[in-house]
XYZ file of C-alpha atoms in Angstrom:
311
model
C -5.880 -86.290 -30.344
C -8.974 -87.100 -28.821
C -10.300 -83.830 -29.970
C -9.261 -84.885 -33.610
C -10.989 -88.207 -33.365
C -14.488 -86.273 -32.070
C -14.269 -83.899 -34.728
C -13.619 -86.488 -37.452
C -16.611 -88.288 -36.137
C -18.893 -85.251 -36.851
C -18.201 -84.282 -40.644
C -20.940 -81.572 -40.507
C -18.331 -79.536 -38.636
C -15.745 -80.514 -41.038
C -17.783 -79.708 -43.773
C -16.835 -75.770 -44.073
C -12.810 -76.460 -44.028
C -12.781 -77.737 -47.621
C -14.208 -74.435 -48.989
C -12.050 -72.285 -46.842
C -8.852 -73.857 -48.209
C -10.151 -73.691 -52.043
C -10.850 -69.829 -51.458
C -7.202 -69.447 -50.386
C -6.183 -71.301 -53.609
C -8.568 -69.082 -55.631
C -6.953 -66.102 -54.051
C -3.731 -67.573 -54.863
C -4.738 -68.789 -58.182
C -5.781 -65.392 -59.362
C -2.379 -63.915 -58.139
C -0.458 -66.290 -59.994
C -2.098 -66.010 -63.284
C 0.003 -64.877 -65.988
C 3.211 -65.778 -64.033
C 2.924 -69.524 -63.045
C 1.605 -71.796 -66.104
C -1.867 -73.445 -65.111
C -0.535 -77.275 -65.803
C 2.396 -76.565 -63.950
C 0.586 -75.197 -60.941
C -1.728 -77.876 -61.229
C 1.041 -80.523 -61.271
C 3.143 -78.680 -58.652
C 0.153 -79.090 -55.934
C -0.399 -82.716 -56.439
C 3.206 -83.724 -56.420
C 3.332 -81.581 -52.905
C 0.140 -83.107 -51.364
C 1.341 -86.762 -52.738
C 4.800 -86.237 -51.190
C 3.084 -85.644 -47.671
C 0.635 -88.314 -47.970
C 2.981 -90.959 -49.304
C 4.944 -91.640 -46.046
C 1.280 -92.544 -44.168
C 0.210 -94.863 -46.813
C 3.381 -96.795 -47.928
C 3.171 -99.125 -45.533
C -0.369 -100.073 -46.667
C 0.122 -100.539 -50.178
C 1.262 -104.227 -49.984
C -2.162 -105.196 -48.271
C -4.210 -103.036 -50.355
C -2.763 -104.184 -53.770
C -5.609 -106.382 -54.699
C -8.054 -103.999 -53.894
C -6.562 -101.417 -55.919
C -6.207 -103.398 -58.845
C -10.051 -104.361 -58.792
C -10.687 -100.599 -58.917
C -8.523 -99.641 -61.198
C -11.007 -98.425 -63.338
C -12.442 -95.785 -60.362
C -9.135 -94.949 -59.312
C -8.142 -93.483 -62.950
C -11.760 -92.041 -63.306
C -11.387 -90.194 -60.003
C -7.720 -89.178 -60.896
C -9.061 -87.837 -64.261
C -12.303 -86.071 -63.278
C -11.176 -84.658 -59.646
C -7.229 -84.252 -60.038
C -6.600 -83.412 -63.259
C -9.539 -82.065 -65.132
C -10.640 -80.045 -62.437
C -7.727 -78.269 -61.459
C -5.889 -77.463 -64.564
C -9.149 -76.301 -66.426
C -9.608 -74.177 -63.392
C -6.380 -72.699 -63.527
C -6.553 -72.139 -67.210
C -9.716 -70.364 -66.629
C -8.130 -68.079 -64.157
C -6.027 -66.651 -66.885
C -8.420 -65.144 -68.479
C -11.771 -65.010 -67.036
C -13.105 -62.294 -64.824
C -13.199 -63.084 -60.689
C -17.109 -62.058 -60.743
C -17.821 -65.034 -63.300
C -15.579 -67.757 -62.128
C -17.282 -67.247 -58.830
C -20.856 -67.585 -60.234
C -19.712 -70.284 -62.379
C -17.954 -72.449 -59.642
C -21.000 -72.178 -57.449
C -22.990 -74.132 -59.932
C -21.172 -77.265 -58.574
C -23.641 -77.945 -55.798
C -26.613 -77.962 -58.698
C -24.367 -80.399 -60.635
C -23.730 -82.817 -58.136
C -27.253 -83.903 -57.372
C -27.758 -83.971 -61.167
C -24.831 -86.225 -61.596
C -26.074 -88.355 -58.558
C -29.612 -88.883 -60.077
C -27.749 -89.585 -63.381
C -25.511 -92.230 -61.963
C -28.524 -93.490 -59.565
C -26.188 -92.844 -56.535
C -28.651 -91.289 -54.559
C -31.691 -89.733 -54.072
C -31.717 -85.912 -53.544
C -34.258 -84.266 -50.577
C -36.421 -81.635 -51.202
C -34.649 -79.674 -48.472
C -31.481 -80.230 -49.728
C -32.605 -78.663 -53.169
C -34.392 -75.816 -51.790
C -30.913 -75.130 -49.773
C -28.957 -75.201 -52.486
C -31.142 -72.767 -54.416
C -31.321 -70.593 -51.735
C -27.397 -70.487 -51.451
C -27.146 -70.148 -55.226
C -29.472 -66.764 -54.848
C -27.086 -65.547 -52.268
C -24.220 -66.078 -54.370
C -25.605 -64.501 -57.397
C -26.436 -61.390 -55.170
C -22.880 -61.094 -54.041
C -21.940 -61.429 -57.892
C -24.678 -58.708 -59.032
C -23.345 -56.374 -56.283
C -26.970 -56.174 -55.173
C -28.429 -55.325 -58.686
C -29.804 -58.645 -60.511
C -29.991 -56.811 -63.581
C -26.034 -56.539 -63.928
C -26.187 -60.524 -64.063
C -27.320 -59.900 -67.889
C -23.922 -58.535 -68.354
C -21.818 -61.558 -67.718
C -20.311 -63.300 -70.847
C -19.310 -66.678 -71.282
C -16.222 -65.977 -73.484
C -12.408 -66.544 -72.702
C -12.302 -68.808 -69.616
C -15.674 -69.178 -68.674
C -16.875 -71.982 -70.628
C -13.846 -73.760 -69.117
C -14.934 -73.138 -65.481
C -17.949 -74.977 -66.367
C -16.114 -77.960 -67.713
C -14.121 -78.046 -64.456
C -17.108 -77.855 -62.267
C -18.558 -80.482 -64.257
C -15.659 -82.784 -64.099
C -15.403 -82.283 -59.982
C -19.351 -82.871 -59.835
C -18.574 -86.497 -61.503
C -15.589 -86.857 -59.118
C -18.106 -86.076 -55.989
C -20.307 -88.608 -57.123
C -17.574 -91.144 -58.173
C -16.309 -91.146 -54.597
C -19.645 -93.269 -53.038
C -18.316 -96.164 -55.295
C -14.986 -96.341 -53.269
C -15.139 -100.250 -52.360
C -15.502 -100.912 -48.516
C -12.234 -102.676 -48.507
C -10.255 -100.086 -49.853
C -8.314 -97.460 -47.235
C -9.570 -93.990 -47.831
C -5.851 -92.587 -48.048
C -4.581 -95.090 -50.137
C -7.634 -94.640 -52.667
C -6.592 -90.748 -52.579
C -2.845 -91.200 -52.879
C -3.780 -93.456 -55.759
C -6.054 -91.038 -57.465
C -3.385 -88.476 -56.900
C -1.112 -90.493 -59.019
C -3.623 -91.239 -61.717
C -4.254 -87.808 -62.106
C -0.552 -86.811 -62.426
C -0.280 -89.388 -64.778
C -3.201 -88.067 -66.875
C -1.550 -84.460 -66.757
C 1.759 -85.730 -67.795
C 1.208 -85.498 -71.387
C -0.198 -81.933 -71.312
C 2.681 -80.766 -68.612
C 5.268 -81.863 -71.126
C 3.634 -79.997 -74.235
C 3.345 -76.916 -71.865
C 7.153 -76.907 -70.914
C 7.678 -77.617 -74.753
C 5.938 -74.338 -75.900
C 8.522 -72.183 -73.697
C 6.732 -72.085 -70.206
C 9.002 -71.324 -67.321
C 8.151 -72.279 -63.622
C 8.897 -69.374 -61.175
C 11.401 -70.384 -58.439
C 11.062 -67.191 -56.063
C 9.926 -67.755 -52.195
C 6.336 -66.356 -53.264
C 5.077 -68.781 -55.800
C 7.149 -71.558 -53.880
C 5.157 -70.944 -50.634
C 1.825 -70.541 -52.657
C 2.336 -73.916 -54.128
C 3.183 -75.727 -51.105
C -0.071 -74.351 -49.563
C -2.276 -75.141 -52.087
C -0.682 -78.557 -51.935
C -1.042 -79.110 -48.489
C -4.389 -77.255 -47.326
C -6.183 -77.217 -50.984
C -4.974 -80.463 -51.970
C -4.521 -83.222 -49.577
C -6.036 -81.771 -46.507
C -9.199 -80.453 -48.148
C -9.476 -83.644 -50.198
C -9.315 -86.035 -47.270
C -11.868 -83.817 -45.430
C -14.150 -83.699 -48.845
C -13.817 -87.551 -49.079
C -14.896 -88.039 -45.594
C -17.922 -85.567 -45.673
C -19.099 -87.371 -49.133
C -18.633 -90.786 -47.489
C -20.783 -89.877 -44.359
C -23.302 -87.029 -45.597
C -23.378 -87.840 -49.274
C -22.266 -85.909 -52.421
C -25.410 -83.470 -52.472
C -25.227 -82.308 -48.854
C -21.338 -82.163 -49.209
C -21.653 -80.292 -52.542
C -23.910 -77.539 -51.086
C -21.222 -76.405 -49.222
C -19.169 -75.248 -52.282
C -21.196 -72.241 -51.946
C -19.241 -70.992 -48.722
C -16.341 -70.750 -51.454
C -17.495 -67.501 -52.640
C -18.274 -66.190 -48.845
C -14.905 -67.250 -47.538
C -13.279 -65.524 -50.694
C -14.948 -62.744 -49.908
C -13.761 -62.433 -46.334
C -10.338 -63.297 -47.423
C -10.241 -60.418 -50.054
C -11.226 -57.949 -47.187
C -8.686 -59.425 -44.791
C -5.754 -59.720 -47.204
C -6.324 -57.157 -50.138
C -8.282 -54.512 -47.787
C -11.721 -54.700 -50.096
C -14.406 -53.280 -48.106
C -17.632 -55.285 -47.145
C -20.703 -53.790 -48.782
C -24.467 -54.368 -47.344
C -24.695 -56.747 -50.315
C -22.124 -58.717 -49.156
C -23.794 -59.435 -46.015
C -27.479 -60.181 -47.689
C -25.639 -62.113 -49.807
C -23.553 -64.276 -46.961
C -26.986 -64.603 -45.064
C -28.399 -66.172 -47.845
C -25.467 -68.579 -48.287
C -25.362 -69.666 -44.745
C -29.030 -69.939 -44.420
C -29.258 -72.260 -47.736
C -26.242 -74.176 -46.035
C -27.845 -74.678 -43.162
C -30.995 -75.868 -44.640
C -29.092 -78.366 -47.093
C -27.200 -79.764 -44.174
C -30.317 -80.057 -41.778
C -31.609 -82.109 -44.676
C -28.722 -84.580 -44.770
C -29.532 -88.223 -44.111
C -27.317 -91.442 -44.110
C -26.699 -91.761 -47.818
C -27.921 -94.936 -49.598
C -25.419 -97.845 -50.112
C -22.769 -97.704 -52.676
C -23.060 -99.365 -55.715
C -19.986 -101.296 -55.198
C -21.544 -102.608 -51.851
C -20.404 -100.626 -48.911
C -23.476 -99.695 -46.852
C -21.662 -97.639 -44.502
C -18.532 -95.574 -43.782
């Protein structure tokens, strides 16, 4: 228990975990494409996550009722952008978008987060953080291009690719909005409320999907995949991500998203036997170097617009 407390107190050590969990989600999302309806998959993951979280927050809901009412607009916005929008659109994009394009476009998140933070007036972004983000993005591009940058010109924005960009923009806004969480609102209660809000936003789209004849797989494989996504890629990843945003700021935390591409390549090698090529190693070095530079440029974030000056 003491080890977990010490780890929680060092958010830089926690920062790689959400990208690792989300890399597993990406691999499973691609595997389930065509067999698991996208909105149903988004609903399933958040139902699992909320069911796991509720026992830990039910006792606090009464005391937090007024704080939740005051923050209801923020709760709904975070649920709409981070829980519903990003995930449903991401799974819908995976139905048709090539893996290379998805990896490339997802890696625009660390570029979108500082832009959203600047536009919403949440924080100033250091030159070192921006440089680290740029270096990591070059590394991702190098992997996507397989060491031949001219191949990037062949990537097209057809099919699911525009949906990836919209999904990433949703998550960038969510990451910035997290800085507005009131200091008196418990983080886990806030997360549970945003999950419930996101499910509420997804509900009419889920009903529409089922009404069009979509069926939910019930075999052991898809069930196990949804349980992993719900526990690791949803509940644990979001708890840790929210902690890192609170302690490090959205820009530095967003820079870690480049690690998703790195971890996805590693999982593909371990689980699918895909070979590691020299361009993978070069790209991985750039990703890790840029991430390290951005993290090294971290500083205590400015006070939240709600009045919170510290986590």
